[in-house]
PDB file of C-alpha atoms and ligand atoms in Angstrom:
ATOM      1  CA  UNK A  15      -1.035  14.295 -16.020  1.00 83.00           C
ATOM      2  CA  UNK A  16       0.865  13.663 -19.267  1.00 94.00           C
ATOM      3  CA  UNK A  17       1.529  10.001 -19.871  1.00 98.00           C
ATOM      4  CA  UNK A  18       4.727   8.893 -21.579  1.00 99.00           C
ATOM      5  CA  UNK A  19       4.829   6.436 -24.485  1.00 99.00           C
ATOM      6  CA  UNK A  20       7.715   4.570 -26.094  1.00 99.00           C
ATOM      7  CA  UNK A  21       7.320   3.535 -29.722  1.00 99.00           C
ATOM      8  CA  UNK A  22      10.062   1.252 -31.051  1.00 99.00           C
ATOM      9  CA  UNK A  23      11.135   1.313 -34.687  1.00 98.00           C
ATOM     10  CA  UNK A  24       9.643   4.800 -34.862  1.00 99.00           C
ATOM     11  CA  UNK A  25      12.124   6.417 -37.255  1.00 98.00           C
ATOM     12  CA  UNK A  26       9.834   5.572 -40.162  1.00 98.00           C
ATOM     13  CA  UNK A  27       6.831   3.627 -41.394  1.00 98.00           C
ATOM     14  CA  UNK A  28       4.167   2.384 -38.997  1.00 98.00           C
ATOM     15  CA  UNK A  29       6.241   3.333 -35.938  1.00 98.00           C
ATOM     16  CA  UNK A  30       6.640   6.953 -37.073  1.00 98.00           C
ATOM     17  CA  UNK A  31       2.905   7.292 -37.811  1.00 98.00           C
ATOM     18  CA  UNK A  32       2.069   5.751 -34.432  1.00 99.00           C
ATOM     19  CA  UNK A  33       4.470   8.088 -32.603  1.00 99.00           C
ATOM     20  CA  UNK A  34       2.849  11.076 -34.328  1.00 98.00           C
ATOM     21  CA  UNK A  35      -0.641   9.848 -33.536  1.00 98.00           C
ATOM     22  CA  UNK A  36       0.120   9.195 -29.856  1.00 98.00           C
ATOM     23  CA  UNK A  37       1.713  12.650 -29.562  1.00 98.00           C
ATOM     24  CA  UNK A  38      -1.434  14.161 -31.114  1.00 98.00           C
ATOM     25  CA  UNK A  39      -3.439  12.180 -28.538  1.00 98.00           C
ATOM     26  CA  UNK A  40      -1.541  14.109 -25.855  1.00 98.00           C
ATOM     27  CA  UNK A  41       1.205  11.724 -24.739  1.00 98.00           C
ATOM     28  CA  UNK A  42       4.905  12.586 -24.491  1.00 98.00           C
ATOM     29  CA  UNK A  43       6.619  10.201 -26.917  1.00 99.00           C
ATOM     30  CA  UNK A  44      10.036   8.536 -26.958  1.00 99.00           C
ATOM     31  CA  UNK A  45      10.865   7.848 -30.595  1.00 99.00           C
ATOM     32  CA  UNK A  46      13.134   4.814 -30.347  1.00 99.00           C
ATOM     33  CA  UNK A  47      15.056   3.257 -33.219  1.00 99.00           C
ATOM     34  CA  UNK A  48      18.415   1.608 -33.904  1.00 98.00           C
ATOM     35  CA  UNK A  49      20.072   4.894 -34.844  1.00 98.00           C
ATOM     36  CA  UNK A  50      19.195   7.976 -32.788  1.00 98.00           C
ATOM     37  CA  UNK A  51      19.943  10.330 -35.706  1.00 98.00           C
ATOM     38  CA  UNK A  52      17.363   8.542 -37.863  1.00 98.00           C
ATOM     39  CA  UNK A  53      14.659   9.513 -35.340  1.00 98.00           C
ATOM     40  CA  UNK A  54      15.107  13.245 -35.996  1.00 98.00           C
ATOM     41  CA  UNK A  55      12.393  13.553 -38.661  1.00 98.00           C
ATOM     42  CA  UNK A  56       9.734  11.939 -36.460  1.00 98.00           C
ATOM     43  CA  UNK A  57      10.728  14.042 -33.439  1.00 98.00           C
ATOM     44  CA  UNK A  58      10.672  17.244 -35.517  1.00 98.00           C
ATOM     45  CA  UNK A  59       7.242  16.399 -36.960  1.00 98.00           C
ATOM     46  CA  UNK A  60       5.896  15.880 -33.421  1.00 98.00           C
ATOM     47  CA  UNK A  61       7.393  19.037 -31.941  1.00 98.00           C
ATOM     48  CA  UNK A  62       6.349  21.157 -34.951  1.00 98.00           C
ATOM     49  CA  UNK A  63       2.785  19.930 -34.363  1.00 98.00           C
ATOM     50  CA  UNK A  64       3.037  21.128 -30.744  1.00 98.00           C
ATOM     51  CA  UNK A  65       3.836  17.766 -29.141  1.00 98.00           C
ATOM     52  CA  UNK A  66       6.661  16.575 -26.898  1.00 98.00           C
ATOM     53  CA  UNK A  67       9.177  13.951 -28.034  1.00 98.00           C
ATOM     54  CA  UNK A  68      12.760  12.778 -27.697  1.00 98.00           C
ATOM     55  CA  UNK A  69      14.903  10.583 -29.937  1.00 98.00           C
ATOM     56  CA  UNK A  70      16.350   7.445 -28.379  1.00 99.00           C
ATOM     57  CA  UNK A  71      18.842   5.166 -30.111  1.00 98.00           C
ATOM     58  CA  UNK A  72      18.749   1.521 -28.998  1.00 99.00           C
ATOM     59  CA  UNK A  73      18.758  -1.992 -30.374  1.00 99.00           C
ATOM     60  CA  UNK A  74      15.659  -3.602 -28.862  1.00 99.00           C
ATOM     61  CA  UNK A  75      17.356  -7.012 -28.956  1.00 98.00           C
ATOM     62  CA  UNK A  76      20.160  -5.805 -26.642  1.00 98.00           C
ATOM     63  CA  UNK A  77      19.198  -6.132 -22.969  1.00 98.00           C
ATOM     64  CA  UNK A  78      21.639  -3.495 -21.680  1.00 98.00           C
ATOM     65  CA  UNK A  79      20.682  -0.996 -24.383  1.00 98.00           C
ATOM     66  CA  UNK A  80      17.000  -1.531 -23.567  1.00 99.00           C
ATOM     67  CA  UNK A  81      17.504  -1.002 -19.830  1.00 98.00           C
ATOM     68  CA  UNK A  82      19.424   2.230 -20.329  1.00 98.00           C
ATOM     69  CA  UNK A  83      17.013   3.501 -23.006  1.00 99.00           C
ATOM     70  CA  UNK A  84      14.003   2.978 -20.734  1.00 99.00           C
ATOM     71  CA  UNK A  85      15.844   4.615 -17.800  1.00 98.00           C
ATOM     72  CA  UNK A  86      16.687   7.594 -20.016  1.00 98.00           C
ATOM     73  CA  UNK A  87      13.064   7.977 -21.103  1.00 98.00           C
ATOM     74  CA  UNK A  88      11.920   7.872 -17.468  1.00 98.00           C
ATOM     75  CA  UNK A  89      14.446  10.570 -16.524  1.00 98.00           C
ATOM     76  CA  UNK A  90      13.837  12.884 -19.503  1.00 98.00           C
ATOM     77  CA  UNK A  91      10.129  12.451 -20.316  1.00 98.00           C
ATOM     78  CA  UNK A  92       8.604  10.747 -17.283  1.00 98.00           C
ATOM     79  CA  UNK A  93       7.896   7.108 -16.385  1.00 98.00           C
ATOM     80  CA  UNK A  94       6.895   5.274 -19.574  1.00 99.00           C
ATOM     81  CA  UNK A  95       3.523   3.574 -19.103  1.00 99.00           C
ATOM     82  CA  UNK A  96       2.678   3.078 -22.788  1.00 99.00           C
ATOM     83  CA  UNK A  97       4.766   0.794 -24.983  1.00 99.00           C
ATOM     84  CA  UNK A  98       4.313   0.020 -28.656  1.00 99.00           C
ATOM     85  CA  UNK A  99       6.561  -2.876 -29.720  1.00 99.00           C
ATOM     86  CA  UNK A 100       6.796  -2.075 -33.421  1.00 98.00           C
ATOM     87  CA  UNK A 101      10.477  -2.536 -34.391  1.00 98.00           C
ATOM     88  CA  UNK A 102      10.778  -5.194 -37.038  1.00 98.00           C
ATOM     89  CA  UNK A 103      12.826  -6.646 -39.866  1.00 98.00           C
ATOM     90  CA  UNK A 104      12.313  -9.120 -42.693  1.00 97.00           C
ATOM     91  CA  UNK A 105      14.733 -11.873 -43.723  1.00 98.00           C
ATOM     92  CA  UNK A 106      12.447 -13.713 -46.174  1.00 97.00           C
ATOM     93  CA  UNK A 107      13.488 -16.935 -47.860  1.00 97.00           C
ATOM     94  CA  UNK A 108      12.047 -20.337 -48.644  1.00 98.00           C
ATOM     95  CA  UNK A 109      12.839 -22.793 -45.873  1.00 98.00           C
ATOM     96  CA  UNK A 110      15.580 -24.660 -47.764  1.00 98.00           C
ATOM     97  CA  UNK A 111      17.417 -21.376 -48.380  1.00 98.00           C
ATOM     98  CA  UNK A 112      16.797 -19.771 -44.996  1.00 98.00           C
ATOM     99  CA  UNK A 113      19.998 -19.407 -42.982  1.00 98.00           C
ATOM    100  CA  UNK A 114      20.456 -19.721 -39.224  1.00 98.00           C
ATOM    101  CA  UNK A 115      21.177 -15.999 -39.191  1.00 98.00           C
ATOM    102  CA  UNK A 116      17.912 -15.222 -41.055  1.00 98.00           C
ATOM    103  CA  UNK A 117      16.040 -17.131 -38.377  1.00 98.00           C
ATOM    104  CA  UNK A 118      17.901 -15.671 -35.381  1.00 98.00           C
ATOM    105  CA  UNK A 119      17.813 -12.065 -36.618  1.00 98.00           C
ATOM    106  CA  UNK A 120      14.025 -12.088 -37.022  1.00 98.00           C
ATOM    107  CA  UNK A 121      13.413 -13.831 -33.679  1.00 98.00           C
ATOM    108  CA  UNK A 122      15.772 -11.426 -31.921  1.00 98.00           C
ATOM    109  CA  UNK A 123      14.231  -8.179 -33.140  1.00 98.00           C
ATOM    110  CA  UNK A 124      10.551  -9.151 -32.911  1.00 98.00           C
ATOM    111  CA  UNK A 125      10.302 -11.576 -29.999  1.00 98.00           C
ATOM    112  CA  UNK A 126      13.380 -10.935 -27.857  1.00 99.00           C
ATOM    113  CA  UNK A 127      12.947  -7.200 -28.525  1.00 99.00           C
ATOM    114  CA  UNK A 128       9.312  -7.158 -27.428  1.00 99.00           C
ATOM    115  CA  UNK A 129      10.151  -9.307 -24.393  1.00 99.00           C
ATOM    116  CA  UNK A 130      13.043  -7.089 -23.256  1.00 99.00           C
ATOM    117  CA  UNK A 131      11.131  -3.845 -23.823  1.00 99.00           C
ATOM    118  CA  UNK A 132       8.005  -5.131 -22.064  1.00 99.00           C
ATOM    119  CA  UNK A 133      10.025  -6.398 -19.087  1.00 99.00           C
ATOM    120  CA  UNK A 134      11.779  -3.047 -18.701  1.00 99.00           C
ATOM    121  CA  UNK A 135       8.614  -0.957 -19.086  1.00 99.00           C
ATOM    122  CA  UNK A 136       6.325  -3.059 -16.868  1.00 98.00           C
ATOM    123  CA  UNK A 137       8.263  -1.907 -13.793  1.00 98.00           C
ATOM    124  CA  UNK A 138       6.999   1.624 -14.443  1.00 98.00           C
ATOM    125  CA  UNK A 139       3.517   0.420 -15.372  1.00 98.00           C
ATOM    126  CA  UNK A 140       3.074  -1.693 -12.250  1.00 98.00           C
ATOM    127  CA  UNK A 141       4.312   1.167 -10.074  1.00 98.00           C
ATOM    128  CA  UNK A 142       1.821   3.523 -11.743  1.00 98.00           C
ATOM    129  CA  UNK A 143      -1.015   0.966 -11.560  1.00 98.00           C
ATOM    130  CA  UNK A 144      -1.756   1.738 -15.210  1.00 98.00           C
ATOM    131  CA  UNK A 145      -0.257   0.760 -18.531  1.00 99.00           C
ATOM    132  CA  UNK A 146      -0.743  -0.106 -22.177  1.00 99.00           C
ATOM    133  CA  UNK A 147       1.287  -2.506 -24.297  1.00 99.00           C
ATOM    134  CA  UNK A 148       0.614  -2.778 -28.019  1.00 99.00           C
ATOM    135  CA  UNK A 149       2.506  -5.419 -29.995  1.00 99.00           C
ATOM    136  CA  UNK A 150       2.819  -5.502 -33.768  1.00 99.00           C
ATOM    137  CA  UNK A 151       1.873  -8.916 -35.136  1.00 98.00           C
ATOM    138  CA  UNK A 152       0.959  -9.476 -38.807  1.00 98.00           C
ATOM    139  CA  UNK A 153      -1.436 -11.393 -41.023  1.00 98.00           C
ATOM    140  CA  UNK A 154       1.708 -13.447 -41.762  1.00 98.00           C
ATOM    141  CA  UNK A 155       1.114 -15.067 -38.347  1.00 98.00           C
ATOM    142  CA  UNK A 156      -1.467 -17.186 -40.187  1.00 97.00           C
ATOM    143  CA  UNK A 157       1.313 -18.548 -42.420  1.00 97.00           C
ATOM    144  CA  UNK A 158       3.050 -17.048 -45.445  1.00 96.00           C
ATOM    145  CA  UNK A 159       5.284 -18.565 -48.103  1.00 97.00           C
ATOM    146  CA  UNK A 160       8.926 -17.511 -47.692  1.00 97.00           C
ATOM    147  CA  UNK A 161       8.385 -16.266 -44.146  1.00 98.00           C
ATOM    148  CA  UNK A 162       8.887 -19.248 -41.801  1.00 98.00           C
ATOM    149  CA  UNK A 163      10.907 -17.020 -39.457  1.00 98.00           C
ATOM    150  CA  UNK A 164       8.638 -13.957 -39.646  1.00 98.00           C
ATOM    151  CA  UNK A 165       5.380 -15.945 -39.423  1.00 98.00           C
ATOM    152  CA  UNK A 166       6.666 -17.797 -36.349  1.00 99.00           C
ATOM    153  CA  UNK A 167       7.758 -14.533 -34.731  1.00 99.00           C
ATOM    154  CA  UNK A 168       4.464 -12.793 -35.493  1.00 98.00           C
ATOM    155  CA  UNK A 169       2.439 -15.742 -34.166  1.00 98.00           C
ATOM    156  CA  UNK A 170       4.722 -15.598 -31.121  1.00 99.00           C
ATOM    157  CA  UNK A 171       3.820 -11.948 -30.639  1.00 99.00           C
ATOM    158  CA  UNK A 172       0.195 -13.008 -30.231  1.00 98.00           C
ATOM    159  CA  UNK A 173       1.072 -15.555 -27.517  1.00 99.00           C
ATOM    160  CA  UNK A 174       3.254 -12.999 -25.766  1.00 99.00           C
ATOM    161  CA  UNK A 175       0.436 -10.439 -25.889  1.00 99.00           C
ATOM    162  CA  UNK A 176      -2.139 -12.788 -24.358  1.00 99.00           C
ATOM    163  CA  UNK A 177       0.262 -13.803 -21.592  1.00 99.00           C
ATOM    164  CA  UNK A 178       1.152 -10.193 -20.756  1.00 99.00           C
ATOM    165  CA  UNK A 179      -2.582  -9.446 -20.607  1.00 99.00           C
ATOM    166  CA  UNK A 180      -3.094 -12.278 -18.098  1.00 99.00           C
ATOM    167  CA  UNK A 181      -0.064 -11.436 -15.931  1.00 98.00           C
ATOM    168  CA  UNK A 182      -0.366  -7.651 -15.887  1.00 98.00           C
ATOM    169  CA  UNK A 183      -4.133  -7.131 -15.891  1.00 98.00           C
ATOM    170  CA  UNK A 184      -4.317  -6.904 -12.108  1.00 98.00           C
ATOM    171  CA  UNK A 185      -1.983  -3.887 -12.220  1.00 98.00           C
ATOM    172  CA  UNK A 186      -4.201  -1.931 -14.604  1.00 98.00           C
ATOM    173  CA  UNK A 187      -2.072  -2.857 -17.587  1.00 99.00           C
ATOM    174  CA  UNK A 188      -3.634  -4.038 -20.844  1.00 99.00           C
ATOM    175  CA  UNK A 189      -1.788  -5.761 -23.696  1.00 99.00           C
ATOM    176  CA  UNK A 190      -3.145  -6.071 -27.212  1.00 99.00           C
ATOM    177  CA  UNK A 191      -1.778  -6.922 -30.640  1.00 99.00           C
ATOM    178  CA  UNK A 192      -2.359  -5.385 -34.035  1.00 99.00           C
ATOM    179  CA  UNK A 193      -1.969  -7.688 -37.024  1.00 98.00           C
ATOM    180  CA  UNK A 194      -1.660  -5.485 -40.115  1.00 98.00           C
ATOM    181  CA  UNK A 195      -2.162  -6.794 -43.607  1.00 97.00           C
ATOM    182  CA  UNK A 196      -0.468  -5.053 -46.504  1.00 97.00           C
ATOM    183  CA  UNK A 197       0.780  -1.597 -45.411  1.00 98.00           C
ATOM    184  CA  UNK A 198       2.673   0.728 -47.767  1.00 98.00           C
ATOM    185  CA  UNK A 199       6.049   1.306 -46.063  1.00 97.00           C
ATOM    186  CA  UNK A 200       9.762   0.848 -46.777  1.00 95.00           C
ATOM    187  CA  UNK A 201       9.325  -2.762 -45.639  1.00 94.00           C
ATOM    188  CA  UNK A 202       6.824  -3.585 -48.425  1.00 95.00           C
ATOM    189  CA  UNK A 203       8.836  -1.410 -50.851  1.00 96.00           C
ATOM    190  CA  UNK A 204      11.852  -3.641 -50.164  1.00 94.00           C
ATOM    191  CA  UNK A 205       9.706  -6.731 -50.825  1.00 93.00           C
ATOM    192  CA  UNK A 206       8.647  -5.281 -54.215  1.00 96.00           C
ATOM    193  CA  UNK A 207      12.300  -4.615 -55.060  1.00 95.00           C
ATOM    194  CA  UNK A 208      13.252  -8.166 -54.126  1.00 91.00           C
ATOM    195  CA  UNK A 209      10.475  -9.484 -56.387  1.00 92.00           C
ATOM    196  CA  UNK A 210      11.680  -7.244 -59.229  1.00 96.00           C
ATOM    197  CA  UNK A 211       8.448  -5.239 -59.610  1.00 96.00           C
ATOM    198  CA  UNK A 212       7.787  -1.517 -59.177  1.00 97.00           C
ATOM    199  CA  UNK A 213       6.291  -0.417 -55.874  1.00 97.00           C
ATOM    200  CA  UNK A 214       3.330   1.112 -57.748  1.00 97.00           C
ATOM    201  CA  UNK A 215       2.535  -2.216 -59.461  1.00 97.00           C
ATOM    202  CA  UNK A 216       3.002  -4.015 -56.151  1.00 96.00           C
ATOM    203  CA  UNK A 217       0.533  -1.640 -54.420  1.00 97.00           C
ATOM    204  CA  UNK A 218      -1.996  -1.986 -57.258  1.00 96.00           C
ATOM    205  CA  UNK A 219      -1.731  -5.789 -57.190  1.00 96.00           C
ATOM    206  CA  UNK A 220      -2.191  -5.859 -53.414  1.00 95.00           C
ATOM    207  CA  UNK A 221      -5.200  -3.507 -53.596  1.00 96.00           C
ATOM    208  CA  UNK A 222      -6.993  -5.955 -55.932  1.00 96.00           C
ATOM    209  CA  UNK A 223      -6.862  -8.659 -53.245  1.00 95.00           C
ATOM    210  CA  UNK A 224      -8.010  -6.403 -50.389  1.00 97.00           C
ATOM    211  CA  UNK A 225     -11.788  -6.105 -49.806  1.00 97.00           C
ATOM    212  CA  UNK A 226     -11.710  -2.327 -49.188  1.00 98.00           C
ATOM    213  CA  UNK A 227      -9.851  -1.963 -52.496  1.00 97.00           C
ATOM    214  CA  UNK A 228      -6.742  -0.139 -51.356  1.00 97.00           C
ATOM    215  CA  UNK A 229      -3.461  -0.826 -49.610  1.00 97.00           C
ATOM    216  CA  UNK A 230      -3.169   0.050 -45.946  1.00 98.00           C
ATOM    217  CA  UNK A 231      -1.211   3.069 -44.762  1.00 98.00           C
ATOM    218  CA  UNK A 232       0.770   3.561 -41.549  1.00 98.00           C
ATOM    219  CA  UNK A 233      -1.979   5.877 -40.241  1.00 98.00           C
ATOM    220  CA  UNK A 234      -4.477   2.986 -40.441  1.00 98.00           C
ATOM    221  CA  UNK A 235      -2.364   1.050 -37.938  1.00 99.00           C
ATOM    222  CA  UNK A 236      -1.702   4.135 -35.817  1.00 99.00           C
ATOM    223  CA  UNK A 237      -5.476   4.620 -35.407  1.00 99.00           C
ATOM    224  CA  UNK A 238      -5.810   1.116 -33.957  1.00 99.00           C
ATOM    225  CA  UNK A 239      -2.850   1.717 -31.628  1.00 99.00           C
ATOM    226  CA  UNK A 240      -4.469   4.969 -30.493  1.00 99.00           C
ATOM    227  CA  UNK A 241      -7.593   3.058 -29.453  1.00 99.00           C
ATOM    228  CA  UNK A 242      -5.692   0.357 -27.553  1.00 99.00           C
ATOM    229  CA  UNK A 243      -3.751   3.068 -25.660  1.00 99.00           C
ATOM    230  CA  UNK A 244      -6.863   5.053 -24.736  1.00 98.00           C
ATOM    231  CA  UNK A 245      -8.669   5.164 -21.372  1.00 98.00           C
ATOM    232  CA  UNK A 246     -11.721   3.741 -23.120  1.00 98.00           C
ATOM    233  CA  UNK A 247      -9.843   0.517 -23.938  1.00 98.00           C
ATOM    234  CA  UNK A 248      -9.232  -0.388 -20.284  1.00 98.00           C
ATOM    235  CA  UNK A 249     -11.507  -3.490 -20.516  1.00 98.00           C
ATOM    236  CA  UNK A 250     -10.016  -4.615 -23.855  1.00 98.00           C
ATOM    237  CA  UNK A 251      -7.006  -6.856 -23.288  1.00 99.00           C
ATOM    238  CA  UNK A 252      -5.299  -9.858 -24.840  1.00 99.00           C
ATOM    239  CA  UNK A 253      -6.910  -9.166 -28.211  1.00 98.00           C
ATOM    240  CA  UNK A 254      -5.533  -9.398 -31.724  1.00 98.00           C
ATOM    241  CA  UNK A 255      -6.979  -6.834 -34.136  1.00 98.00           C
ATOM    242  CA  UNK A 256      -6.476  -7.578 -37.827  1.00 98.00           C
ATOM    243  CA  UNK A 257      -6.036  -4.241 -39.607  1.00 98.00           C
ATOM    244  CA  UNK A 258      -6.066  -5.611 -43.117  1.00 98.00           C
ATOM    245  CA  UNK A 259      -8.922  -4.025 -45.067  1.00 98.00           C
ATOM    246  CA  UNK A 260     -10.893  -7.246 -44.707  1.00 97.00           C
ATOM    247  CA  UNK A 261     -11.069 -10.419 -42.647  1.00 91.00           C
ATOM    248  CA  UNK A 262      -7.771 -11.791 -43.992  1.00 75.00           C
ATOM    249  CA  UNK A 263      -4.755 -10.661 -45.962  1.00 60.00           C
TER     250      UNK A 263
HETATM  251  P1  NAP B 307       9.927  -0.402 -41.564  1.00 86.73           P
HETATM  252  O1  NAP B 307       9.456   0.730 -42.422  1.00 86.73           O
HETATM  253  O2  NAP B 307      10.986  -1.313 -42.073  1.00 86.73           O
HETATM  254  O3  NAP B 307      10.374   0.220 -40.154  1.00 86.73           O
HETATM  255  C1  NAP B 307      10.842  -0.626 -39.134  1.00 86.73           C
HETATM  256  C2  NAP B 307      11.716   0.201 -38.207  1.00 86.73           C
HETATM  257  O4  NAP B 307      12.197  -0.668 -37.170  1.00 86.73           O
HETATM  258  C3  NAP B 307      12.945   0.788 -38.908  1.00 86.73           C
HETATM  259  O5  NAP B 307      13.101   2.160 -38.601  1.00 86.73           O
HETATM  260  C4  NAP B 307      14.080  -0.051 -38.358  1.00 86.73           C
HETATM  261  O6  NAP B 307      15.321   0.617 -38.262  1.00 86.73           O
HETATM  262  C5  NAP B 307      13.578  -0.360 -36.956  1.00 86.73           C
HETATM  263  N1  NAP B 307      14.305  -1.472 -36.376  1.00 86.73           N
HETATM  264  C6  NAP B 307      14.705  -2.630 -36.986  1.00 86.73           C
HETATM  265  N2  NAP B 307      15.400  -3.383 -36.135  1.00 86.73           N
HETATM  266  C7  NAP B 307      15.471  -2.707 -34.958  1.00 86.73           C
HETATM  267  C8  NAP B 307      16.079  -2.971 -33.699  1.00 86.73           C
HETATM  268  N3  NAP B 307      16.764  -4.102 -33.485  1.00 86.73           N
HETATM  269  N4  NAP B 307      15.945  -2.057 -32.713  1.00 86.73           N
HETATM  270  C9  NAP B 307      15.261  -0.900 -32.929  1.00 86.73           C
HETATM  271  N5  NAP B 307      14.668  -0.587 -34.090  1.00 86.73           N
HETATM  272  C10 NAP B 307      14.775  -1.478 -35.098  1.00 86.73           C
HETATM  273  O7  NAP B 307       8.725  -1.360 -41.154  1.00 86.73           O
HETATM  274  P2  NAP B 307       7.125  -1.126 -41.094  1.00 86.73           P
HETATM  275  O8  NAP B 307       6.560  -1.610 -42.369  1.00 86.73           O
HETATM  276  O9  NAP B 307       6.819   0.238 -40.593  1.00 86.73           O
HETATM  277  O10 NAP B 307       6.740  -2.212 -39.986  1.00 86.73           O
HETATM  278  C11 NAP B 307       6.599  -1.900 -38.607  1.00 86.73           C
HETATM  279  C12 NAP B 307       6.103  -3.134 -37.859  1.00 86.73           C
HETATM  280  O11 NAP B 307       4.867  -3.570 -38.434  1.00 86.73           O
HETATM  281  C13 NAP B 307       7.051  -4.331 -37.943  1.00 86.73           C
HETATM  282  O12 NAP B 307       7.015  -5.048 -36.726  1.00 86.73           O
HETATM  283  C14 NAP B 307       6.453  -5.142 -39.061  1.00 86.73           C
HETATM  284  O13 NAP B 307       6.830  -6.491 -38.959  1.00 86.73           O
HETATM  285  C15 NAP B 307       4.979  -4.923 -38.827  1.00 86.73           C
HETATM  286  N6  NAP B 307       4.137  -5.157 -40.005  1.00 86.73           N
HETATM  287  C16 NAP B 307       4.309  -4.453 -41.169  1.00 86.73           C
HETATM  288  C17 NAP B 307       3.488  -4.711 -42.268  1.00 86.73           C
HETATM  289  C18 NAP B 307       3.628  -3.987 -43.591  1.00 86.73           C
HETATM  290  O14 NAP B 307       2.929  -4.360 -44.556  1.00 86.73           O
HETATM  291  N7  NAP B 307       4.465  -2.962 -43.705  1.00 86.73           N
HETATM  292  C19 NAP B 307       2.496  -5.689 -42.174  1.00 86.73           C
HETATM  293  C20 NAP B 307       2.350  -6.384 -40.984  1.00 86.73           C
HETATM  294  C21 NAP B 307       3.168  -6.112 -39.910  1.00 86.73           C
HETATM  295  P3  NAP B 307      16.398   0.535 -39.459  1.00 86.73           P
HETATM  296  O15 NAP B 307      15.811   1.326 -40.561  1.00 86.73           O
HETATM  297  O16 NAP B 307      17.613   1.163 -38.880  1.00 86.73           O
HETATM  298  O17 NAP B 307      16.545  -0.917 -39.782  1.00 86.73           O
END
C-alpha cells in the first residue's frame, strides 16, 4: 500500500528536499505551499525521479483553505497519513521594534498552521490506525536575539509535538519535531541580505561555529524526517531532534 504524505512549505528549501526524500522513500507526496504554481519545480523533480506528487496551493494559517487542501489530497492521492509541518516565515526584529503584525504573522504560520494541518490530517490518521507527524522547530527555540516571535513559535512547536504524541499515540500515530540549526536556504539567504553580508561570507561564518565544520543543507533535515516517518520509528514519539551539526547552534 502506498502511503500519502503532505509536506507544507514544500515549494523550496527544507520542504522541497523533504518532499523529494519522502517520494524517494516510496510515499505519494502532496507538495503544499502558498502558491500552487510555485510547487511545480518540486513536483517535476519528484515525477522525473519516478515518484508520484501533486501541487497544492493553500495558506496553512487559513482554516477553510486547510480543510479543502487536505480533502483534495485525500481524493487525488489517497488519505494523507504523513504530515510534515514545515511552512515558515521570519519577521525578525529586536523586541522594541517588533510590530504586532510581526508577532501575529509568525504565530499564525508556524503555530496556527501546524495546529490546523494536524487537526485536519489526524482524522485520516486515526481512521487508518497509523500516522506520522513531523514538526519543524529550530535551535532558535532555545532563545535567539531578534527573534522573540520566532523563538516563541518554535518552542511552541515542541509543546505541540509532545501533546500530539500523547493524544494520538493510541491510534498508531507518532509526532516528533526536528530542530535544525543553520541550514542554507532562501530563509538564511534573506537573513544575510538583511545583515548586509554576502551569503557566502554568512555560510563561512556559520560553518566556523558549527562542530562538524559546515553549514547544514536541506537534505540533512530531510534525512531526519525520513527516519521519523519510517516504520522503524513507530516507538519514537514526542521527541525533539536537533539537526545542527553539534549539540547546539
Ligand atoms: P524557506 O526557504 O523560506 O521556505 C519556506 C516555505 O514555506 C516557502 O516556500 C514559503 O512560501 C512557505 N510558506 C510560508 N508561509 C506559508 C503559509 N502561510 N502557507 C503555506 N506555505 C507557506 O524556509 P526554509 O529555510 O526551507 O525553512 C523551512 C522550515 O524550517 C521553517 O519552518 C523554518 O522556520 C525551519 N527552520 C529553518 C532553518 C534554516 O536555517 N533555514 C533553521 C531552523 C528551522 P513563500 O515562498 O510563498 O513565502
